[in-house]
Every structure is written in structure tokens, then in C-alpha cells.
PDB file of C-alpha atoms and ligand atoms in Angstrom:
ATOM      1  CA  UNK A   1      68.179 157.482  62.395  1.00 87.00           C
ATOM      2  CA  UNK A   2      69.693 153.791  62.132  1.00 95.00           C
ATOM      3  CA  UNK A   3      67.749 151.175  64.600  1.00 98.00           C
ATOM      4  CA  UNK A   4      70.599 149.143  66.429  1.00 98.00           C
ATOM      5  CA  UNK A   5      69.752 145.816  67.862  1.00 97.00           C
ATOM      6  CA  UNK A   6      72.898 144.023  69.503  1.00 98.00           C
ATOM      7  CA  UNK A   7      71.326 140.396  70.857  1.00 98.00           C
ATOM      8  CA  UNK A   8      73.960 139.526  73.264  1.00 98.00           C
ATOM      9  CA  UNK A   9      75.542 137.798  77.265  1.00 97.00           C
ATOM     10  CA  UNK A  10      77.655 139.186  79.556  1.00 97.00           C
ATOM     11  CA  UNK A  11      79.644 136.048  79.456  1.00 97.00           C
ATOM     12  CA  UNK A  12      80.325 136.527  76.026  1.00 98.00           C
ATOM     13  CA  UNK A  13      83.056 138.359  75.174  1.00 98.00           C
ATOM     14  CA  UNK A  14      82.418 138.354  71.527  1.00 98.00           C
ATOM     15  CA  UNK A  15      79.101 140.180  72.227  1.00 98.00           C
ATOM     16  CA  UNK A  16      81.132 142.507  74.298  1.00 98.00           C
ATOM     17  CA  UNK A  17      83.487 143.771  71.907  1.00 98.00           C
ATOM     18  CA  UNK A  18      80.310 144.722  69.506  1.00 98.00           C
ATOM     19  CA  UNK A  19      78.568 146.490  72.837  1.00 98.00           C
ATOM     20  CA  UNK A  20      81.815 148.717  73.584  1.00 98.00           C
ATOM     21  CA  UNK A  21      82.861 149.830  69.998  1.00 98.00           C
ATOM     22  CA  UNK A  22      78.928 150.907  69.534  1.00 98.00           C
ATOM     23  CA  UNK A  23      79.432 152.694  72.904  1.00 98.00           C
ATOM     24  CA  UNK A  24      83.071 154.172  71.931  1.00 98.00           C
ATOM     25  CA  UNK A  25      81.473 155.162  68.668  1.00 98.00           C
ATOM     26  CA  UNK A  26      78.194 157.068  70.651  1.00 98.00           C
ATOM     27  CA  UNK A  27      75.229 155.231  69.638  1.00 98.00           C
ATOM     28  CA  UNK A  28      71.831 154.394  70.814  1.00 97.00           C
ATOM     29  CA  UNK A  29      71.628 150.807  71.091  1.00 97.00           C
ATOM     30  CA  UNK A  30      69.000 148.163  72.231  1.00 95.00           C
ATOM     31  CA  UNK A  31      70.331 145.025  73.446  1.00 96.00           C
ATOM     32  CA  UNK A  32      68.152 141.613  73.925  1.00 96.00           C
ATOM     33  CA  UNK A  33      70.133 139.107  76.413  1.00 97.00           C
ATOM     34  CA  UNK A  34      69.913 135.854  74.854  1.00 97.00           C
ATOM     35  CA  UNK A  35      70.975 132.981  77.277  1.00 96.00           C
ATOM     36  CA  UNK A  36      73.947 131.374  75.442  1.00 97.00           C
ATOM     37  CA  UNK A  37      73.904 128.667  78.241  1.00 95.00           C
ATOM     38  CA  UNK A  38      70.698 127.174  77.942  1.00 96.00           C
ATOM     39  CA  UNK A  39      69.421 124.984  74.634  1.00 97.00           C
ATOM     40  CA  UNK A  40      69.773 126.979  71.308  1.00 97.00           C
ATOM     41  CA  UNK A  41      66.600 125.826  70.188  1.00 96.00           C
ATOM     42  CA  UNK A  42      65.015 127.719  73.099  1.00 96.00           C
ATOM     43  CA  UNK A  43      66.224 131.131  72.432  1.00 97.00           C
ATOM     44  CA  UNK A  44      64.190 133.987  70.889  1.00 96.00           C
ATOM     45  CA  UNK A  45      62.396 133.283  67.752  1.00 97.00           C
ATOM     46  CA  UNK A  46      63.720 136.762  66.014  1.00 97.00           C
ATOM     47  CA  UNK A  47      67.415 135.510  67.190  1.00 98.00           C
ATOM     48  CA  UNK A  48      67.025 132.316  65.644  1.00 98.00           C
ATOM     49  CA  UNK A  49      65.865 133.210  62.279  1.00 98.00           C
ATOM     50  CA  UNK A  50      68.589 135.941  62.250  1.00 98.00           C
ATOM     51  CA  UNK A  51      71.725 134.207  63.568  1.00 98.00           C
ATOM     52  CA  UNK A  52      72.912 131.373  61.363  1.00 98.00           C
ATOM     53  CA  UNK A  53      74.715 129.167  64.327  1.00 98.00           C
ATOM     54  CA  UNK A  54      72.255 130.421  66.547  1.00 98.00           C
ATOM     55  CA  UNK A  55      75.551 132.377  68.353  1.00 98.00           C
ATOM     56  CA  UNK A  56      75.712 135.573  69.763  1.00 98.00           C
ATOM     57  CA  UNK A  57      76.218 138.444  69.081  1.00 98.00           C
ATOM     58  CA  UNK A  58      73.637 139.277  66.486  1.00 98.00           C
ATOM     59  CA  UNK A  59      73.897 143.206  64.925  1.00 98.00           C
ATOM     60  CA  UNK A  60      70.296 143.855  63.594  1.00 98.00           C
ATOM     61  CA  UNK A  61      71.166 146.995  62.057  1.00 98.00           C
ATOM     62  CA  UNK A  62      67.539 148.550  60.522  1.00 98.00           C
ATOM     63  CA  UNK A  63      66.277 144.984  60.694  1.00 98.00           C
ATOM     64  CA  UNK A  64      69.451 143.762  58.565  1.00 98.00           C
ATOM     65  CA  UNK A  65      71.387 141.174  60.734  1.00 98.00           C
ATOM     66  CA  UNK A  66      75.219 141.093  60.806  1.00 99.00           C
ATOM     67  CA  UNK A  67      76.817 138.137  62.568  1.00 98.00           C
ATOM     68  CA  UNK A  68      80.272 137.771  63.109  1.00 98.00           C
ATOM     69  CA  UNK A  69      81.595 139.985  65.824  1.00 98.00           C
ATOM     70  CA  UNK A  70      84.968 140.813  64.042  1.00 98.00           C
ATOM     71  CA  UNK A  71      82.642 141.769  60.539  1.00 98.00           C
ATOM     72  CA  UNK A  72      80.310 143.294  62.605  1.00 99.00           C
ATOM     73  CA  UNK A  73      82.960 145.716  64.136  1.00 98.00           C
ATOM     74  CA  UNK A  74      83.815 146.001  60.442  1.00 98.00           C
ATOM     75  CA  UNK A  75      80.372 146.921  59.134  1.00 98.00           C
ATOM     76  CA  UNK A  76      80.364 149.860  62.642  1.00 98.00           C
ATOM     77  CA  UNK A  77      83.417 151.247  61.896  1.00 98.00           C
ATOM     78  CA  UNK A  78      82.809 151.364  57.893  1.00 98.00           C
ATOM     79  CA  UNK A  79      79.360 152.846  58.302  1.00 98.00           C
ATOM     80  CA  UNK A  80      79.909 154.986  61.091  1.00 98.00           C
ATOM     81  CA  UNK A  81      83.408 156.314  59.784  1.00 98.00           C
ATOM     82  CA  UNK A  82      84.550 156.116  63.137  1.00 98.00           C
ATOM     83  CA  UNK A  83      86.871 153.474  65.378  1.00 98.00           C
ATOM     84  CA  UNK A  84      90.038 153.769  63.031  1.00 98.00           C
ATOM     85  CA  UNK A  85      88.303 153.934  59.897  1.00 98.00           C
ATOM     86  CA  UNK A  86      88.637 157.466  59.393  1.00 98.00           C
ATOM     87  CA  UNK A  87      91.587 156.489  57.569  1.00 98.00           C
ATOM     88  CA  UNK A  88      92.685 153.842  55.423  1.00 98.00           C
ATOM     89  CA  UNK A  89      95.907 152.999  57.785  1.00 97.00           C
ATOM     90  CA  UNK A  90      93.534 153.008  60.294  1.00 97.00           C
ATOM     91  CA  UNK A  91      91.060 150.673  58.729  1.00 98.00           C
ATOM     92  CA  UNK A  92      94.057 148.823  57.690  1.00 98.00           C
ATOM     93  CA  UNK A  93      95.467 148.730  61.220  1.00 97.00           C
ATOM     94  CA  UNK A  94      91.745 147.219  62.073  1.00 98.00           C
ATOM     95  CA  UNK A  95      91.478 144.224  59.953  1.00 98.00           C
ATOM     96  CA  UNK A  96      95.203 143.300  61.009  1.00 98.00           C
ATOM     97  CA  UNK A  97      94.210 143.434  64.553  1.00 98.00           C
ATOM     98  CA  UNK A  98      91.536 141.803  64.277  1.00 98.00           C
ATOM     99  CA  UNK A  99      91.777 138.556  62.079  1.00 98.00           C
ATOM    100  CA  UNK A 100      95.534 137.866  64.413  1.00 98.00           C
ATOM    101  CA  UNK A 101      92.875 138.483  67.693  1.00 98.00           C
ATOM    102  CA  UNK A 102      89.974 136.085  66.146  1.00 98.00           C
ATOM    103  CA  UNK A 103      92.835 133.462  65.389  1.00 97.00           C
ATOM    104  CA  UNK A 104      95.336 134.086  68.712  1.00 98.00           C
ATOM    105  CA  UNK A 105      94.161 135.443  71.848  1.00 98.00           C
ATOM    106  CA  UNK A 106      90.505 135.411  70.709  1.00 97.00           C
ATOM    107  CA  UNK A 107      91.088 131.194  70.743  1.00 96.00           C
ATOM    108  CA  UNK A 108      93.440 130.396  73.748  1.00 97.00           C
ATOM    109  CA  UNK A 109      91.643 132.621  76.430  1.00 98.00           C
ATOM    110  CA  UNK A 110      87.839 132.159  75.700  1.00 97.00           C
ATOM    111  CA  UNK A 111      88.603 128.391  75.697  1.00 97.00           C
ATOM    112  CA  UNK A 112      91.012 128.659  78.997  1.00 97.00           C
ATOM    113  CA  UNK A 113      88.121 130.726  81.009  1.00 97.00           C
ATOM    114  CA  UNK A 114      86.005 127.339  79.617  1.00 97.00           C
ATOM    115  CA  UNK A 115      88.565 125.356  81.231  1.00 95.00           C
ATOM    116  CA  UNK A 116      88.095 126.580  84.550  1.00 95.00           C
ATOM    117  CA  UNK A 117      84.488 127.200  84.537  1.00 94.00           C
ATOM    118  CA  UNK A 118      83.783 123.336  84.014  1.00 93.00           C
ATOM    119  CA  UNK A 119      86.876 122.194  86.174  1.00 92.00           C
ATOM    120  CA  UNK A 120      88.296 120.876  83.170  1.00 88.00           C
ATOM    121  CA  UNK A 121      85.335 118.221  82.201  1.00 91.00           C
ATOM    122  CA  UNK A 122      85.534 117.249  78.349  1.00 88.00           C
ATOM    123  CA  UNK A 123      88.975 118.809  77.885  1.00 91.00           C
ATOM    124  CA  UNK A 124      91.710 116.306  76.849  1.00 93.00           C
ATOM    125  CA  UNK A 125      95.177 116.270  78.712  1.00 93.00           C
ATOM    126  CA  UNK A 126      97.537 118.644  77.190  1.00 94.00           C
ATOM    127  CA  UNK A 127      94.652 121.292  76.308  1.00 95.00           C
ATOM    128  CA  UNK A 128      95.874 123.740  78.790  1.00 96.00           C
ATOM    129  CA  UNK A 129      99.207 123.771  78.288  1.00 96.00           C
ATOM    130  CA  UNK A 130      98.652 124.173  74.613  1.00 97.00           C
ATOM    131  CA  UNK A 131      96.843 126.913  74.952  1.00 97.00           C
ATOM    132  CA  UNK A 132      99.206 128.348  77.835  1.00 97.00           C
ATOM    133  CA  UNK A 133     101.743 128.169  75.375  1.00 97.00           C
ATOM    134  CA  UNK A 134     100.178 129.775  72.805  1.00 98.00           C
ATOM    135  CA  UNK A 135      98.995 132.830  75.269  1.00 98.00           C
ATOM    136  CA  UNK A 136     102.810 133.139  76.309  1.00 98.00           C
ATOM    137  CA  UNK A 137     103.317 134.016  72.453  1.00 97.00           C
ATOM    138  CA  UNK A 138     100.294 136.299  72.274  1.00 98.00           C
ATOM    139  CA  UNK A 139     101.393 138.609  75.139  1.00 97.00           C
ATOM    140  CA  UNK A 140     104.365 138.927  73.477  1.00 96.00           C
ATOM    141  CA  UNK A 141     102.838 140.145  70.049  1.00 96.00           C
ATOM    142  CA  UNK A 142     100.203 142.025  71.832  1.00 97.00           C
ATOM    143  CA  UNK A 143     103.219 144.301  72.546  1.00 96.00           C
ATOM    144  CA  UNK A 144     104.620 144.731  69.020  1.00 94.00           C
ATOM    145  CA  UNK A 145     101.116 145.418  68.223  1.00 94.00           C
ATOM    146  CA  UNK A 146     100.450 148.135  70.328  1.00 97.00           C
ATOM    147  CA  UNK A 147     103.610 150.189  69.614  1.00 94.00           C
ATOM    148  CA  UNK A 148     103.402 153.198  71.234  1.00 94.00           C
ATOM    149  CA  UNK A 149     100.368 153.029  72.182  1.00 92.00           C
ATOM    150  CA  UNK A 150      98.483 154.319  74.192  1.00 97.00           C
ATOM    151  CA  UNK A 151      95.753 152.255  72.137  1.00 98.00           C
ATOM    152  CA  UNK A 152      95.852 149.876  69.222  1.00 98.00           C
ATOM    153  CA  UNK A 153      94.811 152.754  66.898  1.00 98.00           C
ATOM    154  CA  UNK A 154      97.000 155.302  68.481  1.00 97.00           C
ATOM    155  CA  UNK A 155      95.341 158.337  70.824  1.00 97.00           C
ATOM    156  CA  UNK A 156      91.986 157.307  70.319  1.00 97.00           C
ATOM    157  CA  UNK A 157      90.714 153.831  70.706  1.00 98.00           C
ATOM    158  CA  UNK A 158      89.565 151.970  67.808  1.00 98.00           C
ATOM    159  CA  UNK A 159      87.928 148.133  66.636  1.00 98.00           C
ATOM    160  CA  UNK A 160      91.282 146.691  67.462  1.00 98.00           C
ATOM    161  CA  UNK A 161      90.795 147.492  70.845  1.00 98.00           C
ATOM    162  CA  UNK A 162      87.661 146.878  71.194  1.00 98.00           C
ATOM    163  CA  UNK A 163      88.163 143.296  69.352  1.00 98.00           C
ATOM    164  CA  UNK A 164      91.328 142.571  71.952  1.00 98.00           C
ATOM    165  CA  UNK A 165      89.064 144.157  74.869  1.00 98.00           C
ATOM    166  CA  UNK A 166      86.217 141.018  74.302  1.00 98.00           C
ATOM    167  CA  UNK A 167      88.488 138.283  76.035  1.00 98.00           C
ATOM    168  CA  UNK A 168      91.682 140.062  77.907  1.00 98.00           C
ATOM    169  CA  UNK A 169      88.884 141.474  80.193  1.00 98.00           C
ATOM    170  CA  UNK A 170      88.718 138.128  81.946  1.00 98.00           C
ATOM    171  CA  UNK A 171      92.770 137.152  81.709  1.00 98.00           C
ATOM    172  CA  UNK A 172      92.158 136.319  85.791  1.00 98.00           C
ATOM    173  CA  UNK A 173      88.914 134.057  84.770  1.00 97.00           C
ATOM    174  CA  UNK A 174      91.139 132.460  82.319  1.00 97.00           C
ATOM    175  CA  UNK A 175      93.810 131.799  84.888  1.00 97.00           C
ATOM    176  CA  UNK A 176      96.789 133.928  83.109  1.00 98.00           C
ATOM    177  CA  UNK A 177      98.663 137.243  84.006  1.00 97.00           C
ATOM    178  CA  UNK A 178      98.845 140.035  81.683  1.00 98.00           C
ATOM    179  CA  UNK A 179     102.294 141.213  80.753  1.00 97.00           C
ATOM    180  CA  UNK A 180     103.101 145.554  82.421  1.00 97.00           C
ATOM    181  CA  UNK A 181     102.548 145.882  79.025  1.00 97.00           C
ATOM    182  CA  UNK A 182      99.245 144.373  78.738  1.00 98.00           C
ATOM    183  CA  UNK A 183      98.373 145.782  82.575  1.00 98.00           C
ATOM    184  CA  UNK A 184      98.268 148.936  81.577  1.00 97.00           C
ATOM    185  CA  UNK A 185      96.659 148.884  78.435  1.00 98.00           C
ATOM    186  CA  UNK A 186      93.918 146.727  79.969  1.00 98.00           C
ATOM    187  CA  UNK A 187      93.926 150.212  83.039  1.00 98.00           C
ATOM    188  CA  UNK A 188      93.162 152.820  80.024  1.00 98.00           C
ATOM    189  CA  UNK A 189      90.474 150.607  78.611  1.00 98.00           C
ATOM    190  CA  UNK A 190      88.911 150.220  81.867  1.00 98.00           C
ATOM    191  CA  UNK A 191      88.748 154.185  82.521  1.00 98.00           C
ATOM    192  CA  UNK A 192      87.172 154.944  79.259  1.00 98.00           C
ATOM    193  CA  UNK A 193      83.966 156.625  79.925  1.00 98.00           C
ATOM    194  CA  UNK A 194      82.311 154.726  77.226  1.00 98.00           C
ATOM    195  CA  UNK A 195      83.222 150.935  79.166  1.00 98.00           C
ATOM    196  CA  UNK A 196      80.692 149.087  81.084  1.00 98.00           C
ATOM    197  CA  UNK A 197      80.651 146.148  82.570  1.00 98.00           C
ATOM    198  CA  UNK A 198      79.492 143.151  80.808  1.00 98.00           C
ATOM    199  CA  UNK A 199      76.264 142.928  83.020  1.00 97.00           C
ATOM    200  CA  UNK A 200      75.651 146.578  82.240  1.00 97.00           C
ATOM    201  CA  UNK A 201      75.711 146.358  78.634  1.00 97.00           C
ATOM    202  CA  UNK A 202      74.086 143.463  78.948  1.00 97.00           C
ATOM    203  CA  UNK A 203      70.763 143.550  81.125  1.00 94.00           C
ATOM    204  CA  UNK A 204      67.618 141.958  79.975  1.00 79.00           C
ATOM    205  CA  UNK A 205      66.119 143.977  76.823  1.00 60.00           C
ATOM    206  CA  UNK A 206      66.674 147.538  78.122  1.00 48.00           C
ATOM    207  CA  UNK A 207      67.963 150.520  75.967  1.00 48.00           C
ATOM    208  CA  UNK A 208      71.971 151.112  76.302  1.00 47.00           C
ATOM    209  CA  UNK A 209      72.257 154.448  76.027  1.00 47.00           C
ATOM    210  CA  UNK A 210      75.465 156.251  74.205  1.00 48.00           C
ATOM    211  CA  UNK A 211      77.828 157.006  76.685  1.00 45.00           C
ATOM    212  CA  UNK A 212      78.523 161.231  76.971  1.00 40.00           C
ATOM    213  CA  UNK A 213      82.623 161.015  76.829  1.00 39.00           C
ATOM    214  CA  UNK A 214      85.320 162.358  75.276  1.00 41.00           C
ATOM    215  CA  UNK A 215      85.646 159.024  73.625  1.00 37.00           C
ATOM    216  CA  UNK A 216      81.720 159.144  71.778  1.00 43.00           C
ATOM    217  CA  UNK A 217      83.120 159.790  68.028  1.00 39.00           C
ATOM    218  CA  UNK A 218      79.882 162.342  67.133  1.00 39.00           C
TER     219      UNK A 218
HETATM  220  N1  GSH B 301      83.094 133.593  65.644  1.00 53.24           N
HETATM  221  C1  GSH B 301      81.936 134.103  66.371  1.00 53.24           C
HETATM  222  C2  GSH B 301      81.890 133.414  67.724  1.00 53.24           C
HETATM  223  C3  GSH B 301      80.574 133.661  68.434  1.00 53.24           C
HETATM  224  C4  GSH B 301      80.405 132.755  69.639  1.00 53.24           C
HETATM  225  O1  GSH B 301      81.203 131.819  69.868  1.00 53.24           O
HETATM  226  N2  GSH B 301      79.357 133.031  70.420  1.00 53.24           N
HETATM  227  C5  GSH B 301      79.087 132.231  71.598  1.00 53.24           C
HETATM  228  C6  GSH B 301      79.170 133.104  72.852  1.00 53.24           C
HETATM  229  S1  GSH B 301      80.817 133.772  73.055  1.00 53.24           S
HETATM  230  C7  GSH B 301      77.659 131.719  71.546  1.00 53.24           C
HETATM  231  O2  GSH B 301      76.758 132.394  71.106  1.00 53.24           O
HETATM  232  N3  GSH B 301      77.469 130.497  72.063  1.00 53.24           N
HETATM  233  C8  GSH B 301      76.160 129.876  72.170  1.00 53.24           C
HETATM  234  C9  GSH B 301      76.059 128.606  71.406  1.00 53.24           C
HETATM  235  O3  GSH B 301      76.972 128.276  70.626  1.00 53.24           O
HETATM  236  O4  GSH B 301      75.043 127.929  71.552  1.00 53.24           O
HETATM  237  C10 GSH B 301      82.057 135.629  66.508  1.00 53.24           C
HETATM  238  O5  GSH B 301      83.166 136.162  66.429  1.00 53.24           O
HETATM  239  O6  GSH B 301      81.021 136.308  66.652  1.00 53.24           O
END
């Protein structure tokens, strides 16, 4: 049986998207909340000897780390041969998705929830509308990515999802609207029976267990 260790916030949505594929994809998983707010050099000694930038989330998978929450989703997917990677136009589908998510939506929204939560301290003029801009564009592609939909993989969720999941979660925190497209997308992802909340799959240290749905893959 693998050992899965996700160290992990609730504010991040990075450690979020790792939390819900492992939960799409039905596995046991520990998670350790690490507080991404407070001095690195205070966090857990296993997390810091683990995660390079001392960031979250950290994938200790049979005491191997994996950093990188797009690689990690990667590495689940691969293993697991689940989340799209059942087939190579699926896996295919999944790396597209998510290096345009790590570069596009994955930049403008964590930073424009930022914005907000520090009333705009350290961010230079023109910051927001920059990013603004750049969202407008995103919600636009978000639609030529989905297609048909209902998912980013088709029927069945997949890592795409899960990576676009991390940040649109919080559009409202991040002060944008989602386009009808993007509304109800964002309504099926809520409703899966695998999806938490960010504070649920991310208490202090307890075990997540897999969720019992239609969506678990075994
Ligand atoms: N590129 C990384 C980004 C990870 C990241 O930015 N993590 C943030 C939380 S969302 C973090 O751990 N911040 C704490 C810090 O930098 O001290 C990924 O995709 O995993």
C-alpha cells in the first residue's frame, strides 16, 4: 500500500489542487498543515528538509517527496493511471492544461486574492489592472479549453481540473466574476462528492480519508 503525505494550507490553492485530485483519484491520504503565513524557518523540520523553497504543497509519497503541485498532479495521475492518464490524449490533454494554468490563471488570480488580502500594501500602481487584463483573456480561453465539457477531460474529471480548481475556487476573494461558462463549470466541481473545502482537506495532521463517490477512480 503507498504511504501518502500531502503537507499543505487551506489558503493555498496549490496545495488544494494536489488534496482534490488524490481525493478524485480515491486515496488514503495524511495531510500535515504547515502555516505558510508565519516564518519559513519555523515550519516542521520533516517539511523543511523535504521542500526545496520551503513552499507548500509537499507530496511525500513512501517517504519520496514531490514538490511542484502541477508535477505532483503529474507523478498521481502517472502512477495511479487515473485523472486523464488512462490515455495518452488524456495525459496529453493534462500537461496542456496545466503548464497554460501554472502560467495564466494560476498567476493573475493567486496574486489578485494577495491584492485584496493586504489592501494593496507592496503592490505597485498598475498591478491590478495588469492582471485584470490578463484574467479577461483567461476566461476567455478557459472556454476554448473546456469544449464540450462537462470537465476539462471530458465526462470524468481529470488533473486539468483539478489544476484550474486550485485558484478559480476563490474568483470572489480575488475580486473577479467568472464567465456562465466558467459558473457552471465551477457548480459541477463543487457537487463532486470527492470536493471538500479547503479547511476540510486541510485540518491539523488528521487522516483525509478517500471520498466513497462515483468520482473515486478504484
Ligand atoms: N510553483 C509552486 C508554488 C507553490 C507556492 O507558491 N506555495 C505557497 C502557498 S500557495 C507557499 O508555500 N508559500 C509559503 C512561502 O513561500 O513561504 C507549485 O505549483 O507548487
Amino acid at each position: 500500500m503507498t504511504e501518502l503525505v500531502l503537507y499543505g494550507h487551506p489558503d493555498s490553492g496549490h496545495a488544494c489542487k494536489v488534496a482534490l485530485a488524490l481525493a478524485l483519484a480515491g486515496k488514503s491520504f495524511r495531510t500535515i498543515w504547515v502555516d505558510i503565513w508565519a516564518d519559513p524557518s519555523t515550519r516542521q523540520a520533516e517539511f523543511l528538509r523535504n521542500s526545496p523553497f520551503a513552499e507548500v504543497p509537499l507530496l511525500m509519497i513512501n517517504d519520496k517527496p514531490f514538490v511542484q503541485s502541477g508535477a505532483i498532479l503529474l507523478e498521481i495521475a502517472d502512477r495511479f493511471n487515473c485523472l486523464g492518464a488512462e490515455t495518452e490524449d488524456g495525459l496529453q490533454k493534462g500537461r496542456e492544461i496545466l503548464l497554460w494554468e501554472a502560467n495564466r490563471l494560476g498567476l493573475c488570480l493567486p496574486w489578485l486574492r494577495l491584492e485584496r488580502r493586504e489592501s494593496g500594501q507592496g503592490f505597485p500602481g498598475g498591478t491590478v489592472d495588469w492582471l485584470r487584463a490578463r484574467y479577461a483573456l483567461d476566461s476567455e480561453r478557459f472556454e476554448t479549453f473546456l469544449g464540450r465539457g462537462p470537465f476539462f477531460h471530458g465526462d470524468r474529471p481529470g488533473i486539468g481540473d483539478c489544476a484550474i480548481w486550485g485558484y478559480t475556487q476563490w474568483l470572489k476573494e480575488a475580486g473577479v466574476k467568472p464567465t456562465p461558462v466558467m459558473e457552471s463549470w465551477l457548480t459541477q466541481m463543487r457537487n463532486l462528492n470527492a470536493m471538500r473545502t479547503p479547511g476540510e482537506f486541510f485540518p491539523e495532521s488528521e487522516i483525509t480519508k478517500p471520498a466513497e463517490t462515483d468520482n473515486a477512480i478504484e
